[in-house]
Amino acid sequence: MKHLSLVQQGLSLTLEGVSKQFGEREILKSLNLSIQKGQFVAIVGRSGCGKSTLLRLLAGLESVSAGSLSADGDPLSASESEVRMMFQDARLLPWKKVIDNVGLGLSGNWKSEALAVLEAVGLADRANDWPSALSGGQKQRVALARALIHRPRLLLLDEPFGALDALTRLEMQQLLTRLWQQYGFTVILVTHDVHEAVLIADRILLIEQGEIGMDLEIPLGRPRTITMPTLSALEAQVLEAIMAPGEQGKHDRHSDWLHSGKTDNPESAAR
């Protein structure tokens, strides 16, 4: 087996008073948040609540309107080279072979490392194939390999498995979990799938109208299976918080939460 260079320990993140506006519309409202090194965090919430906007801020694709983002105590922008992002679309270049998509933008002797990351995601034997020959799940494996070759300390995932069939999705979740455990990077996953969030994350953040409506630790060891009774109970708890009508509230970890029924937010206009 080819050696995949180990990443450093994951980045810790701190958000202080982070807000984002598009024109007069406030998408994120004075968020304060700390994420530990190597933590796996899932962000859930209604469409348009601010999930993807937050991820884009962390990726440096958008600038904050107010507040600050820091990584390991320094401005997050100083760690830009240690951050990678995956999207729902694999975004492979169809005129480049798999291995060349993995090494996109790299110079020097990168092919041995590209083969190593392809082996890590189970696609070393497809290195010289064209993207058109791959299934949807295989394309996302290539996208993951393209992120891994940079040895990221922070991996941002914007619904990367949303378009996959159920079995392929489960396989990708297991692969991601294994690689995260092996290499120790910090993961922030945006997902509409509450089951996915509870199955693979350490911690779930619910965003409601641009604010953190729930911050829930997942008190389960690993490995986890989809049939675990506690998993179903936690999934129901998160779904109730998302769907609950009538009340608003923000909650610290290990505490119960209040409910918010307002779901409309203009984030979708900013995507």
CSV table of C-alpha atoms in Angstrom, one decimal:
chain,number,residue,atom,x,y,z
A,1,MET,CA,0.0,0.0,0.0
A,2,LYS,CA,1.3,3.4,-0.9
A,3,HIS,CA,1.9,5.8,2.0
A,4,LEU,CA,-0.5,8.7,2.4
A,5,SER,CA,1.3,11.5,4.3
A,6,LEU,CA,-0.4,12.2,7.6
A,7,VAL,CA,-2.0,15.6,8.1
A,8,GLN,CA,-1.3,17.7,11.2
A,9,GLN,CA,-3.9,17.8,13.9
A,10,GLY,CA,-7.1,19.5,12.9
A,11,LEU,CA,-7.7,23.2,13.2
A,12,SER,CA,-9.6,24.7,16.1
A,13,LEU,CA,-12.1,27.4,15.1
A,14,THR,CA,-13.5,30.4,16.9
A,15,LEU,CA,-16.3,32.6,15.6
A,16,GLU,CA,-16.8,35.9,17.5
A,17,GLY,CA,-19.8,38.0,16.6
A,18,VAL,CA,-19.9,36.8,13.0
A,19,SER,CA,-22.6,38.4,10.9
A,20,LYS,CA,-23.3,38.3,7.2
A,21,GLN,CA,-25.5,40.6,5.2
A,22,PHE,CA,-26.4,40.7,1.6
A,23,GLY,CA,-27.7,44.2,1.0
A,24,GLU,CA,-30.3,44.9,3.8
A,25,ARG,CA,-30.8,41.2,4.5
A,26,GLU,CA,-29.0,39.7,7.5
A,27,ILE,CA,-28.2,36.1,6.8
A,28,LEU,CA,-26.1,35.3,9.9
A,29,LYS,CA,-26.6,37.2,13.1
A,30,SER,CA,-23.7,37.7,15.5
A,31,LEU,CA,-22.7,34.0,15.8
A,32,ASN,CA,-20.3,33.0,18.7
A,33,LEU,CA,-18.9,29.5,18.4
A,34,SER,CA,-15.9,27.4,19.2
A,35,ILE,CA,-15.0,24.1,17.5
A,36,GLN,CA,-12.2,21.9,18.9
A,37,LYS,CA,-9.3,20.5,16.9
A,38,GLY,CA,-10.4,17.3,15.1
A,39,GLN,CA,-14.0,17.6,15.9
A,40,PHE,CA,-16.7,16.4,13.5
A,41,VAL,CA,-19.5,18.9,13.4
A,42,ALA,CA,-22.7,18.7,11.4
A,43,ILE,CA,-24.8,21.7,10.6
A,44,VAL,CA,-28.5,21.2,10.0
A,45,GLY,CA,-31.5,23.5,9.5
A,46,ARG,CA,-34.2,24.5,7.1
A,47,SER,CA,-33.4,25.6,3.6
A,48,GLY,CA,-32.3,29.2,3.6
A,49,CYS,CA,-31.4,29.3,7.3
A,50,GLY,CA,-27.7,30.3,6.7
A,51,LYS,CA,-25.9,26.9,6.7
A,52,SER,CA,-24.2,27.2,3.3
A,53,THR,CA,-23.4,30.9,3.9
A,54,LEU,CA,-21.6,29.9,7.1
A,55,LEU,CA,-19.6,27.3,5.3
A,56,ARG,CA,-18.7,29.7,2.5
A,57,LEU,CA,-17.4,32.2,5.2
A,58,LEU,CA,-15.2,29.4,6.6
A,59,ALA,CA,-13.9,28.5,3.2
A,60,GLY,CA,-13.0,32.2,2.4
A,61,LEU,CA,-15.5,32.3,-0.5
A,62,GLU,CA,-17.4,35.1,1.3
A,63,SER,CA,-16.3,37.9,3.7
A,64,VAL,CA,-17.9,38.5,7.1
A,65,SER,CA,-20.0,41.7,7.4
A,66,ALA,CA,-19.0,41.9,11.1
A,67,GLY,CA,-17.1,39.8,13.6
A,68,SER,CA,-14.0,37.6,13.3
A,69,LEU,CA,-13.1,34.1,12.3
A,70,SER,CA,-9.9,32.5,13.8
A,71,ALA,CA,-8.1,29.2,13.6
A,72,ASP,CA,-5.7,28.1,16.3
A,73,GLY,CA,-5.8,31.7,17.6
A,74,ASP,CA,-4.8,33.4,14.4
A,75,PRO,CA,-7.0,34.9,11.6
A,76,LEU,CA,-8.6,32.0,9.6
A,77,SER,CA,-7.2,33.6,6.4
A,78,ALA,CA,-3.7,32.7,7.6
A,79,SER,CA,-4.7,29.0,7.4
A,80,GLU,CA,-6.3,29.2,3.9
A,81,SER,CA,-3.9,26.6,2.4
A,82,GLU,CA,-5.0,24.1,5.1
A,83,VAL,CA,-8.7,24.3,4.3
A,84,ARG,CA,-10.5,22.3,1.6
A,85,MET,CA,-14.1,22.2,0.6
A,86,MET,CA,-16.3,19.5,-1.1
A,87,PHE,CA,-19.6,20.2,-2.8
A,88,GLN,CA,-22.7,18.2,-3.8
A,89,ASP,CA,-21.3,18.2,-7.4
A,90,ALA,CA,-17.9,16.6,-7.6
A,91,ARG,CA,-16.7,19.3,-10.1
A,92,LEU,CA,-14.3,17.1,-12.0
A,93,LEU,CA,-12.8,18.4,-15.3
A,94,PRO,CA,-14.1,16.0,-17.9
A,95,TRP,CA,-11.1,16.5,-20.2
A,96,LYS,CA,-8.7,15.4,-17.5
A,97,LYS,CA,-8.1,11.8,-16.3
A,98,VAL,CA,-8.9,10.9,-12.7
A,99,ILE,CA,-5.3,11.2,-11.5
A,100,ASP,CA,-4.9,14.6,-13.1
A,101,ASN,CA,-8.1,15.8,-11.5
A,102,VAL,CA,-6.7,14.8,-8.1
A,103,GLY,CA,-3.4,16.6,-8.8
A,104,LEU,CA,-5.1,19.7,-10.3
A,105,GLY,CA,-3.0,22.8,-9.7
A,106,LEU,CA,-0.1,20.9,-8.1
A,107,SER,CA,3.5,21.1,-9.4
A,108,GLY,CA,6.5,18.9,-9.0
A,109,ASN,CA,6.4,15.2,-8.3
A,110,TRP,CA,2.8,14.8,-7.1
A,111,LYS,CA,1.7,11.6,-8.9
A,112,SER,CA,2.8,9.2,-6.2
A,113,GLU,CA,0.9,11.2,-3.6
A,114,ALA,CA,-2.1,11.3,-6.0
A,115,LEU,CA,-2.0,7.5,-6.3
A,116,ALA,CA,-1.8,7.2,-2.5
A,117,VAL,CA,-4.9,9.3,-1.9
A,118,LEU,CA,-6.8,7.4,-4.6
A,119,GLU,CA,-5.9,4.2,-2.9
A,120,ALA,CA,-7.1,5.7,0.4
A,121,VAL,CA,-10.5,6.3,-1.2
A,122,GLY,CA,-10.5,2.9,-3.0
A,123,LEU,CA,-10.0,4.1,-6.5
A,124,ALA,CA,-6.3,3.5,-7.3
A,125,ASP,CA,-7.3,1.2,-10.1
A,126,ARG,CA,-9.3,4.0,-11.8
A,127,ALA,CA,-6.4,6.5,-11.9
A,128,ASN,CA,-6.2,6.6,-15.7
A,129,ASP,CA,-9.9,6.6,-16.4
A,130,TRP,CA,-12.0,9.5,-17.6
A,131,PRO,CA,-14.6,11.0,-15.2
A,132,SER,CA,-17.3,10.0,-17.6
A,133,ALA,CA,-16.6,6.4,-16.8
A,134,LEU,CA,-17.2,6.8,-13.1
A,135,SER,CA,-20.4,6.5,-11.1
A,136,GLY,CA,-21.7,9.4,-8.9
A,137,GLY,CA,-20.2,7.8,-5.8
A,138,GLN,CA,-16.9,7.2,-7.5
A,139,LYS,CA,-16.8,10.9,-8.7
A,140,GLN,CA,-17.3,12.0,-5.1
A,141,ARG,CA,-14.4,9.7,-4.0
A,142,VAL,CA,-12.2,11.4,-6.5
A,143,ALA,CA,-13.3,14.8,-5.2
A,144,LEU,CA,-12.4,13.6,-1.7
A,145,ALA,CA,-9.0,12.4,-2.9
A,146,ARG,CA,-8.5,15.8,-4.5
A,147,ALA,CA,-9.1,17.4,-1.1
A,148,LEU,CA,-6.9,14.9,0.8
A,149,ILE,CA,-3.9,15.4,-1.4
A,150,HIS,CA,-3.5,18.8,0.2
A,151,ARG,CA,-3.5,17.3,3.7
A,152,PRO,CA,-6.2,19.7,5.0
A,153,ARG,CA,-6.6,20.4,8.6
A,154,LEU,CA,-10.1,21.6,8.0
A,155,LEU,CA,-12.5,19.8,5.6
A,156,LEU,CA,-15.7,21.6,4.7
A,157,LEU,CA,-18.5,19.6,3.2
A,158,ASP,CA,-21.6,21.1,1.6
A,159,GLU,CA,-24.0,18.2,1.2
A,160,PRO,CA,-21.4,16.1,-0.7
A,161,PHE,CA,-23.5,12.9,-0.6
A,162,GLY,CA,-26.9,14.5,-1.2
A,163,ALA,CA,-27.3,13.3,-4.8
A,164,LEU,CA,-26.2,9.7,-4.1
A,165,ASP,CA,-28.3,6.6,-3.8
A,166,ALA,CA,-28.9,5.3,-0.2
A,167,LEU,CA,-26.3,2.5,-0.4
A,168,THR,CA,-23.6,4.6,-2.0
A,169,ARG,CA,-24.3,7.4,0.5
A,170,LEU,CA,-23.8,5.0,3.4
A,171,GLU,CA,-20.5,3.7,1.9
A,172,MET,CA,-19.3,7.3,1.5
A,173,GLN,CA,-20.3,8.2,5.1
A,174,GLN,CA,-18.3,5.2,6.3
A,175,LEU,CA,-15.3,6.1,4.2
A,176,LEU,CA,-15.3,9.7,5.4
A,177,THR,CA,-15.6,8.6,9.0
A,178,ARG,CA,-12.6,6.2,8.6
A,179,LEU,CA,-10.4,8.8,7.0
A,180,TRP,CA,-11.4,11.4,9.6
A,181,GLN,CA,-10.5,9.0,12.4
A,182,GLN,CA,-7.2,8.1,10.6
A,183,TYR,CA,-5.9,11.6,9.8
A,184,GLY,CA,-7.5,13.8,12.5
A,185,PHE,CA,-8.7,16.8,10.4
A,186,THR,CA,-11.6,18.9,11.6
A,187,VAL,CA,-14.8,18.4,9.7
A,188,ILE,CA,-17.8,20.7,9.2
A,189,LEU,CA,-20.6,19.0,7.3
A,190,VAL,CA,-23.7,20.9,6.1
A,191,THR,CA,-26.5,18.4,5.5
A,192,HIS,CA,-30.3,18.3,5.2
A,193,ASP,CA,-30.2,14.6,6.3
A,194,VAL,CA,-30.6,14.5,10.1
A,195,HIS,CA,-29.9,10.7,10.1
A,196,GLU,CA,-26.6,11.4,8.4
A,197,ALA,CA,-25.7,14.1,10.9
A,198,VAL,CA,-26.4,11.9,14.0
A,199,LEU,CA,-24.7,8.9,12.4
A,200,ILE,CA,-21.3,10.4,11.7
A,201,ALA,CA,-20.9,13.7,13.7
A,202,ASP,CA,-19.6,14.4,17.2
A,203,ARG,CA,-21.8,17.5,17.5
A,204,ILE,CA,-24.8,18.9,15.7
A,205,LEU,CA,-25.5,22.6,15.3
A,206,LEU,CA,-29.0,23.7,14.3
A,207,ILE,CA,-29.2,27.1,12.6
A,208,GLU,CA,-32.5,28.9,12.8
A,209,GLN,CA,-33.0,32.3,11.0
A,210,GLY,CA,-29.2,32.9,11.0
A,211,GLU,CA,-28.7,32.1,14.7
A,212,ILE,CA,-27.6,28.9,16.5
A,213,GLY,CA,-30.9,27.4,17.8
A,214,MET,CA,-29.3,24.2,19.2
A,215,ASP,CA,-25.8,22.9,20.0
A,216,LEU,CA,-26.0,19.2,20.7
A,217,GLU,CA,-23.2,16.8,21.5
A,218,ILE,CA,-23.7,13.2,20.2
A,219,PRO,CA,-22.8,11.0,23.2
A,220,LEU,CA,-22.2,7.9,21.2
A,221,GLY,CA,-19.1,5.9,20.7
A,222,ARG,CA,-17.8,4.5,17.5
A,223,PRO,CA,-18.4,2.5,15.4
A,224,ARG,CA,-22.0,3.4,15.0
A,225,THR,CA,-24.7,1.4,13.2
A,226,ILE,CA,-27.9,2.6,11.6
A,227,THR,CA,-29.9,0.2,13.8
A,228,MET,CA,-28.7,1.7,17.2
A,229,PRO,CA,-31.8,2.6,19.3
A,230,THR,CA,-30.1,5.6,20.8
A,231,LEU,CA,-29.4,6.9,17.2
A,232,SER,CA,-33.1,6.9,16.4
A,233,ALA,CA,-33.9,8.8,19.6
A,234,LEU,CA,-31.3,11.5,18.9
A,235,GLU,CA,-32.5,11.8,15.3
A,236,ALA,CA,-36.1,12.3,16.6
A,237,GLN,CA,-34.8,14.9,19.0
A,238,VAL,CA,-33.1,16.9,16.3
A,239,LEU,CA,-36.0,16.6,13.9
A,240,GLU,CA,-38.3,17.9,16.6
A,241,ALA,CA,-36.1,20.9,17.1
A,242,ILE,CA,-36.1,21.7,13.4
A,243,MET,CA,-39.9,21.2,13.0
A,244,ALA,CA,-41.1,22.6,16.3
A,245,PRO,CA,-43.6,25.5,16.0
A,246,GLY,CA,-44.1,28.6,18.1
A,247,GLU,CA,-41.1,29.4,20.2
A,248,GLN,CA,-37.6,30.7,19.8
A,249,GLY,CA,-34.5,29.9,21.7
A,250,LYS,CA,-30.8,29.2,21.8
A,251,HIS,CA,-29.3,26.4,23.7
A,252,ASP,CA,-25.9,25.4,25.1
A,253,ARG,CA,-24.6,21.9,24.8
A,254,HIS,CA,-26.0,19.3,27.2
A,255,SER,CA,-29.2,21.4,27.7
A,256,ASP,CA,-32.7,21.2,26.4
A,257,TRP,CA,-33.8,23.7,23.8
A,258,LEU,CA,-36.7,26.1,23.1
A,259,HIS,CA,-38.4,26.0,19.7
A,260,SER,CA,-38.6,28.4,16.8
A,261,GLY,CA,-41.3,28.2,14.1
A,262,LYS,CA,-40.1,30.9,11.7
A,263,THR,CA,-38.3,29.3,8.9
A,264,ASP,CA,-38.1,31.8,6.1
A,265,ASN,CA,-34.7,33.5,5.6
A,266,PRO,CA,-33.1,35.1,2.5
A,267,GLU,CA,-29.9,33.0,2.4
A,268,SER,CA,-31.1,31.3,-0.7
A,269,ALA,CA,-30.8,34.5,-2.6
A,270,ALA,CA,-27.2,34.6,-1.7
A,271,ARG,CA,-26.2,31.1,-2.8
